[in-house]
Coordinates of C-alpha atoms in Angstrom, one line a residue:
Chain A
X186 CA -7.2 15.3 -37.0
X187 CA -11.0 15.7 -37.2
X188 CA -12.2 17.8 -34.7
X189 CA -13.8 15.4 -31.6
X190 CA -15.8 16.8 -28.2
X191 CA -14.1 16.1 -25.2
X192 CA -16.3 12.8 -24.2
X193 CA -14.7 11.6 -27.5
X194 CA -11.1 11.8 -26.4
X195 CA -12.1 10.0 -22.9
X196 CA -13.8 7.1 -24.6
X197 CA -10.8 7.2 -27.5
X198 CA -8.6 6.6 -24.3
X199 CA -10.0 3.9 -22.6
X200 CA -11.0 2.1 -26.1
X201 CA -7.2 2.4 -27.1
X202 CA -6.4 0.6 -23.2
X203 CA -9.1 -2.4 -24.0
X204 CA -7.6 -2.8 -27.6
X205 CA -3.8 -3.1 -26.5
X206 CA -5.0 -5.3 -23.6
X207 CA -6.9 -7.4 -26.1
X208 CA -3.9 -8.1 -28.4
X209 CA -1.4 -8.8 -26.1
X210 CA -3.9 -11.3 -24.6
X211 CA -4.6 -12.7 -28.0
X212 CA -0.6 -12.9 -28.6
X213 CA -0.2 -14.6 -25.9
X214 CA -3.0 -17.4 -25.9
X215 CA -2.5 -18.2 -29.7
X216 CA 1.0 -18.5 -29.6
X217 CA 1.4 -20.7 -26.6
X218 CA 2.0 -24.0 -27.7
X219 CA -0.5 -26.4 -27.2
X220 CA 1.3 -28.7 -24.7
X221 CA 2.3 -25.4 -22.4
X222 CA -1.7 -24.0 -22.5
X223 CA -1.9 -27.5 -20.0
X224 CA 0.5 -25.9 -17.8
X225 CA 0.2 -24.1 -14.2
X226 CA 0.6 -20.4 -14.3
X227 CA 2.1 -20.7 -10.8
X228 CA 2.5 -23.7 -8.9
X229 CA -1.2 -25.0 -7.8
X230 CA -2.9 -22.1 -9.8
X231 CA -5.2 -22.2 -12.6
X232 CA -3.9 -23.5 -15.9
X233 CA -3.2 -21.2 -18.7
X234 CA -5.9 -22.8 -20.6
X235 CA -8.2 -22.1 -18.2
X236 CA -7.4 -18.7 -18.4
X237 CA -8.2 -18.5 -21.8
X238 CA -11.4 -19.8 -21.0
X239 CA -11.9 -17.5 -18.0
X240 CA -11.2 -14.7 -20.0
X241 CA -13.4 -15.7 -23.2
X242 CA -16.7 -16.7 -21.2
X243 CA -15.7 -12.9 -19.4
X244 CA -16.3 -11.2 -22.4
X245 CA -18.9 -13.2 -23.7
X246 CA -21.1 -12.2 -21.5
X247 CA -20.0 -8.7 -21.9
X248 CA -21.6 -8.9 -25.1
X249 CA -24.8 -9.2 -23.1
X250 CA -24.3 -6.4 -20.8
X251 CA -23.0 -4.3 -23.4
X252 CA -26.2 -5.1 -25.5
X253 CA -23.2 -5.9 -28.4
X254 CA -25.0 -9.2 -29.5
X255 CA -26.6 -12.4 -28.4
X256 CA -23.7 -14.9 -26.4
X257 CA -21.9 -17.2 -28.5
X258 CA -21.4 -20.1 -26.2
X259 CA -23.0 -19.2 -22.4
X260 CA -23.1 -22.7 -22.1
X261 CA -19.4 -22.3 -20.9
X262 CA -20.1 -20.1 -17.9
X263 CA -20.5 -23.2 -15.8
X264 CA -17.3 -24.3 -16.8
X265 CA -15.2 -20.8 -16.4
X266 CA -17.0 -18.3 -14.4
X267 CA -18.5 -20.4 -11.5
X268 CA -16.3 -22.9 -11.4
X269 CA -12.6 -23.2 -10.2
X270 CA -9.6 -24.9 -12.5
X271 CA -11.0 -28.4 -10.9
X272 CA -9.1 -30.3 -14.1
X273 CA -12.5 -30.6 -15.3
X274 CA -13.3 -31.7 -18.9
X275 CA -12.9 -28.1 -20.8
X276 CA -14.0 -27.3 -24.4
X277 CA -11.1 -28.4 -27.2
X278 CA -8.3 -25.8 -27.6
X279 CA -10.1 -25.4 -31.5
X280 CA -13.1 -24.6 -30.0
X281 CA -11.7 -22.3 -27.3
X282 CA -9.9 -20.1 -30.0
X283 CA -12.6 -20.2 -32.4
X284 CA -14.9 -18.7 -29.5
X285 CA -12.3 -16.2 -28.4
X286 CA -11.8 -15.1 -31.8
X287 CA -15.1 -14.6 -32.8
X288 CA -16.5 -12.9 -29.3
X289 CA -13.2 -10.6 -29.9
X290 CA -14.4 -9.8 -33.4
X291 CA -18.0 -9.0 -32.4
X292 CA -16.8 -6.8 -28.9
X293 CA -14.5 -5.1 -31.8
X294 CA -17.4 -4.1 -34.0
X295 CA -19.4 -3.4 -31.2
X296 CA -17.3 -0.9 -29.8
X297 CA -15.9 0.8 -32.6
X298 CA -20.1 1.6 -33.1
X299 CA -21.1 2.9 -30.1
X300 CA -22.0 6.9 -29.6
X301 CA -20.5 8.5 -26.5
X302 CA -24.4 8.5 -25.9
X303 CA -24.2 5.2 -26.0
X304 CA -21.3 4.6 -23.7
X305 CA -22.9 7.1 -21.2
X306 CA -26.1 4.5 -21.0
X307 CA -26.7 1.9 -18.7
X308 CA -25.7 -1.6 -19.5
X309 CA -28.2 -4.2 -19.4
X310 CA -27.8 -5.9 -15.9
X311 CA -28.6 -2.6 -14.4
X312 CA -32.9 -1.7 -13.9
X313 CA -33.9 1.8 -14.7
X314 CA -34.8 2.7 -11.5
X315 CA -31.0 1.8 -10.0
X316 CA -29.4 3.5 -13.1
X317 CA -31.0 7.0 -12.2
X318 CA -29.8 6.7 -8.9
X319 CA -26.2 5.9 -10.4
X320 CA -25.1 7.1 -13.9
X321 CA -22.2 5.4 -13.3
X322 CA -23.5 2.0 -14.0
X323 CA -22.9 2.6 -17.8
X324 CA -21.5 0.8 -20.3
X325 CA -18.7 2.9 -20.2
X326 CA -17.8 1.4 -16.3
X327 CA -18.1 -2.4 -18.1
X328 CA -15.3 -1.3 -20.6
X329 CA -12.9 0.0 -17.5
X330 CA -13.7 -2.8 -15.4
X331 CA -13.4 -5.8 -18.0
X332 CA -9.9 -4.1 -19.1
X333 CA -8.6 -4.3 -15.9
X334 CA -9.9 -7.7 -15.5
X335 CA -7.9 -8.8 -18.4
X336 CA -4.6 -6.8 -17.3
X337 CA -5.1 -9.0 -13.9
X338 CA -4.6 -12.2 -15.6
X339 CA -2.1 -10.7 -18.1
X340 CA 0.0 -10.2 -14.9
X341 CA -0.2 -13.8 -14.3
X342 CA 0.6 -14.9 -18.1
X343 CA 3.9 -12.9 -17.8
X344 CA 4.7 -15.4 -15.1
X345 CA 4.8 -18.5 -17.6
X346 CA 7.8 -19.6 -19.3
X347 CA 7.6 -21.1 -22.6
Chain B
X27 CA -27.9 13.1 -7.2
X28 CA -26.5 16.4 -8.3
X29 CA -26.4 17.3 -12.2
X30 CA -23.0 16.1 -13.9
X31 CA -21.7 16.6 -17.1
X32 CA -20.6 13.8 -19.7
X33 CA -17.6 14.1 -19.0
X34 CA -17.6 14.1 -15.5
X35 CA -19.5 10.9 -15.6
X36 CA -16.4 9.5 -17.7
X37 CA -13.9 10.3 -15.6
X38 CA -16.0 9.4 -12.4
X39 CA -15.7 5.7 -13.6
X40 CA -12.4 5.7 -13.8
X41 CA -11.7 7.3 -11.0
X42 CA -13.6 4.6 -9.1
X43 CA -11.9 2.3 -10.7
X44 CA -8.3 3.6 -9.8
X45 CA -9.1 4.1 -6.4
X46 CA -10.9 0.2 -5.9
X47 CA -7.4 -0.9 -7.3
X48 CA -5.5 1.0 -5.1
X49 CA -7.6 0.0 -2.1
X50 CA -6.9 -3.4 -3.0
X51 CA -3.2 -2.8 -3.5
X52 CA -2.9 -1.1 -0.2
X53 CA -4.9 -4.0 2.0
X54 CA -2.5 -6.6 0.1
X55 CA 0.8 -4.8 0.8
X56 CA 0.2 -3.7 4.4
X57 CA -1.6 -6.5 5.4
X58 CA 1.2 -9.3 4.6
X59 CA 3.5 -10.4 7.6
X60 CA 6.9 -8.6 6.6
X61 CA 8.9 -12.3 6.4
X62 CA 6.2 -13.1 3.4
X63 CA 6.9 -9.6 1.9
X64 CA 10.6 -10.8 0.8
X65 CA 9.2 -14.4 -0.6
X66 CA 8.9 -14.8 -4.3
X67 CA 5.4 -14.3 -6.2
X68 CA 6.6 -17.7 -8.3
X69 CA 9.6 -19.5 -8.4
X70 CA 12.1 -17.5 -9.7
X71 CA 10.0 -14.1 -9.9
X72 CA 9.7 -10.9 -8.4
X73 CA 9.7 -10.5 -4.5
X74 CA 6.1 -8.6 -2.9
X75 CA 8.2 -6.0 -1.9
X76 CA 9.9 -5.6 -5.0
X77 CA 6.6 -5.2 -6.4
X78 CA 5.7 -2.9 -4.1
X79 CA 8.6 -0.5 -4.5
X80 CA 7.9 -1.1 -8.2
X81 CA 4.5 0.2 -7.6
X82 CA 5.4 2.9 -5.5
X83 CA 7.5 4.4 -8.0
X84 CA 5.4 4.0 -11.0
X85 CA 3.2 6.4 -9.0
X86 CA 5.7 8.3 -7.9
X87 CA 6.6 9.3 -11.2
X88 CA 2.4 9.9 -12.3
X89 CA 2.8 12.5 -9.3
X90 CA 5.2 14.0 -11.6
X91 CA 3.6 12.9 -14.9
X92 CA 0.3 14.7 -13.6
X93 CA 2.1 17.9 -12.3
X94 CA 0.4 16.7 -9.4
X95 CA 3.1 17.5 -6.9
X96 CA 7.2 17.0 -6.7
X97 CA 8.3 13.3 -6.5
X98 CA 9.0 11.9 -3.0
X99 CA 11.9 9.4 -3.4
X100 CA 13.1 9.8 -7.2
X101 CA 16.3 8.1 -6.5
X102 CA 14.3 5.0 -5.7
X103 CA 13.7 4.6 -9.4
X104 CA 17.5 2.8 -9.9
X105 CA 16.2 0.3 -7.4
X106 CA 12.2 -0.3 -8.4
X107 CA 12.1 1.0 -12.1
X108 CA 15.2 0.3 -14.1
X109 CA 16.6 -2.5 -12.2
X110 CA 15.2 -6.1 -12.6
X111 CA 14.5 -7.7 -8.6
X112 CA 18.2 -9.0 -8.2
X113 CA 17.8 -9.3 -4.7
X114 CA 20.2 -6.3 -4.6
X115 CA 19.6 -3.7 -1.0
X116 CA 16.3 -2.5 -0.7
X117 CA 14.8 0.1 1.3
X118 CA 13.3 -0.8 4.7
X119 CA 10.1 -2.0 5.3
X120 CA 9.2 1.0 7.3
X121 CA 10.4 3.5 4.9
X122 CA 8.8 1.6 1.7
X123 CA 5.1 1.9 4.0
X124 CA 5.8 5.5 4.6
X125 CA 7.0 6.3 0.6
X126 CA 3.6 4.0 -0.7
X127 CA 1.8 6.2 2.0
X128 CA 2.4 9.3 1.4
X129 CA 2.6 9.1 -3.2
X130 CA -1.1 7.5 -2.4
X131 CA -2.1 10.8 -0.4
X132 CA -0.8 13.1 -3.0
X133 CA -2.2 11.3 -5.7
X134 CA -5.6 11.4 -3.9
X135 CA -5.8 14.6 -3.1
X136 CA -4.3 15.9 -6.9
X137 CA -6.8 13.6 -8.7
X138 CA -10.1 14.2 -6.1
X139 CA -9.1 17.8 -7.0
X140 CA -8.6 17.4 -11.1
X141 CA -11.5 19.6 -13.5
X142 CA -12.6 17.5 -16.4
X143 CA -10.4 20.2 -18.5
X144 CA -7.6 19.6 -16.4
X145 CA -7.8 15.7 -17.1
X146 CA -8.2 16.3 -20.7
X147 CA -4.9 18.5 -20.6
X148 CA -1.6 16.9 -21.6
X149 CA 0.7 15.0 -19.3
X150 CA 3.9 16.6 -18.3
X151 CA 6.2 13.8 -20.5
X152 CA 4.6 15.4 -23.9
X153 CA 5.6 18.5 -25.1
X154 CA 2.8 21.1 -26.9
X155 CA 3.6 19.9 -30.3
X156 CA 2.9 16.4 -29.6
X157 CA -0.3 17.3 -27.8
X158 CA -1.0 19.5 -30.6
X159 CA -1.0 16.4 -33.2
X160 CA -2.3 13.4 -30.4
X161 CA -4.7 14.8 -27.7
X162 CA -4.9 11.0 -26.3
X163 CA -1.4 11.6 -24.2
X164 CA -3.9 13.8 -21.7
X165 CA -3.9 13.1 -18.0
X166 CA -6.6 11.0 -18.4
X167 CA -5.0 7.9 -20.3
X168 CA -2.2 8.0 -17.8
X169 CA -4.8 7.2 -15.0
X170 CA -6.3 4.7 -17.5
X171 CA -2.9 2.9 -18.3
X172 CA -2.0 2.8 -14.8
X173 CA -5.0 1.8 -13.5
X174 CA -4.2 -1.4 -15.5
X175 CA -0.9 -1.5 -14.5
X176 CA -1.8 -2.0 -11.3
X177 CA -4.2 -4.3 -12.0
X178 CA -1.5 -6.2 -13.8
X179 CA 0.6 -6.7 -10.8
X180 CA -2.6 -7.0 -8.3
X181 CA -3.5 -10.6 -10.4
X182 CA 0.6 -11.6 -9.1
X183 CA 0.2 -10.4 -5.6
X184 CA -3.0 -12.8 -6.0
X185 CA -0.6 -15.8 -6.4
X186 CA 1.1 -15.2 -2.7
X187 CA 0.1 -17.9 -0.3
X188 CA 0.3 -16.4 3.3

């Protein structure tokens, strides 16, 4: 094992919780067939579609507040983030997995790149002025909160039945 | 704000994060009328208070896992851990509010009174060797992992209607 400082093997932790998160997520979502993404997690609860969604538009913007890259589809905020499961018109299940897979792929590189430095720096919704008052508004915090975010509604997956 | 290191930055995130979860937990459980506490998540899943014994003993056992302190009700495991919610005989309410009460006071005061080396230290379930060769099974990633465990079953408990 190359030798690592201790910051390392904290970050290597929590990185290693996001990644498993992430693939059992993706497991899920791609191999759900199509018909059963239309379904109810629970009875009167959000679809599992819309989960998908939810999650995708999640960590799109995370892109942005991790300063990873530019959004891929923000567009799709309205649709997931600030609005309920409303059986709205959503985005084709094509396009929902292409956008999944590629904001996965770009959080991926993104985070395999970052220093401890960078970890330990504020993310970008946070001023200056508010981040020297609390350190703990780094990007670090993003990567704990958004993997618990996702373990949330992988609680709620594990309630459908294929 | 007084001078931190790195790595107590790092572990003051997740911290936070552990004990927002828990907060949430706790409000959820104790604040459900005790009939709703024996009604299903979903059709055909796991009872609240089965979940909540489960939870109880999952961080029972970190009390352990930690070296925090001596479990409090081990032989609750057969009933919350290794057995599936068959509706089999289940502690009281009142003794399930006191066990919950009392792992999340340990754990509190065991975790508010961890050093950054003593979270970097390996669990109790690894033995030196292991440690030696994969310095990720620390204390640390069992907060991480279940942090998100928790958050798993806290998106469920969302699902109950009161």
């Amino acid at each position: 094992m190359s030798v690592r400082t201790k910051e390392d093997v904290l970050i290597a932790g929590a990185v290693s919780s996001w990644k498993s998160a992430i693939q059992r997520a993706d497991k899920f979502f791609n191999g759900l067939e199509e018909s059963n993404l239309y379904r109810e997690i629970a009875p009167g609860r959000n679809r599992s579609i819309y989960l998908w969604g939810h999650l995708a538009a999640m960590h799109d913007r995370m892109l942005s507040l991790l300063g990873a890259s530019p959004r891929v589809h923000p567009e799709f905020d309205a649709v997931f983030l600030t609005s309920p499961d409303t059986q709205a018109e959503l985005p084709s299940v094509e396009i929902l997995r292409d956008w999944w897979a590629e904001v996965c792929q770009k959080l991926d590189s993104a985070i395999d790149g970052f220093s401890a430095s960078d970890w330990l720096d504020k993310h970008t919704a946070v001023s200056d002025e508010d981040f020297a008052k609390d350190p703990l508004r780094n990007r670090f915090s993003i990567l704990i909160s958004r993997t618990n975010h996702l373990s949330y509604h992988l609680g709620q997956t594990a309630l459908v039945r294929d």
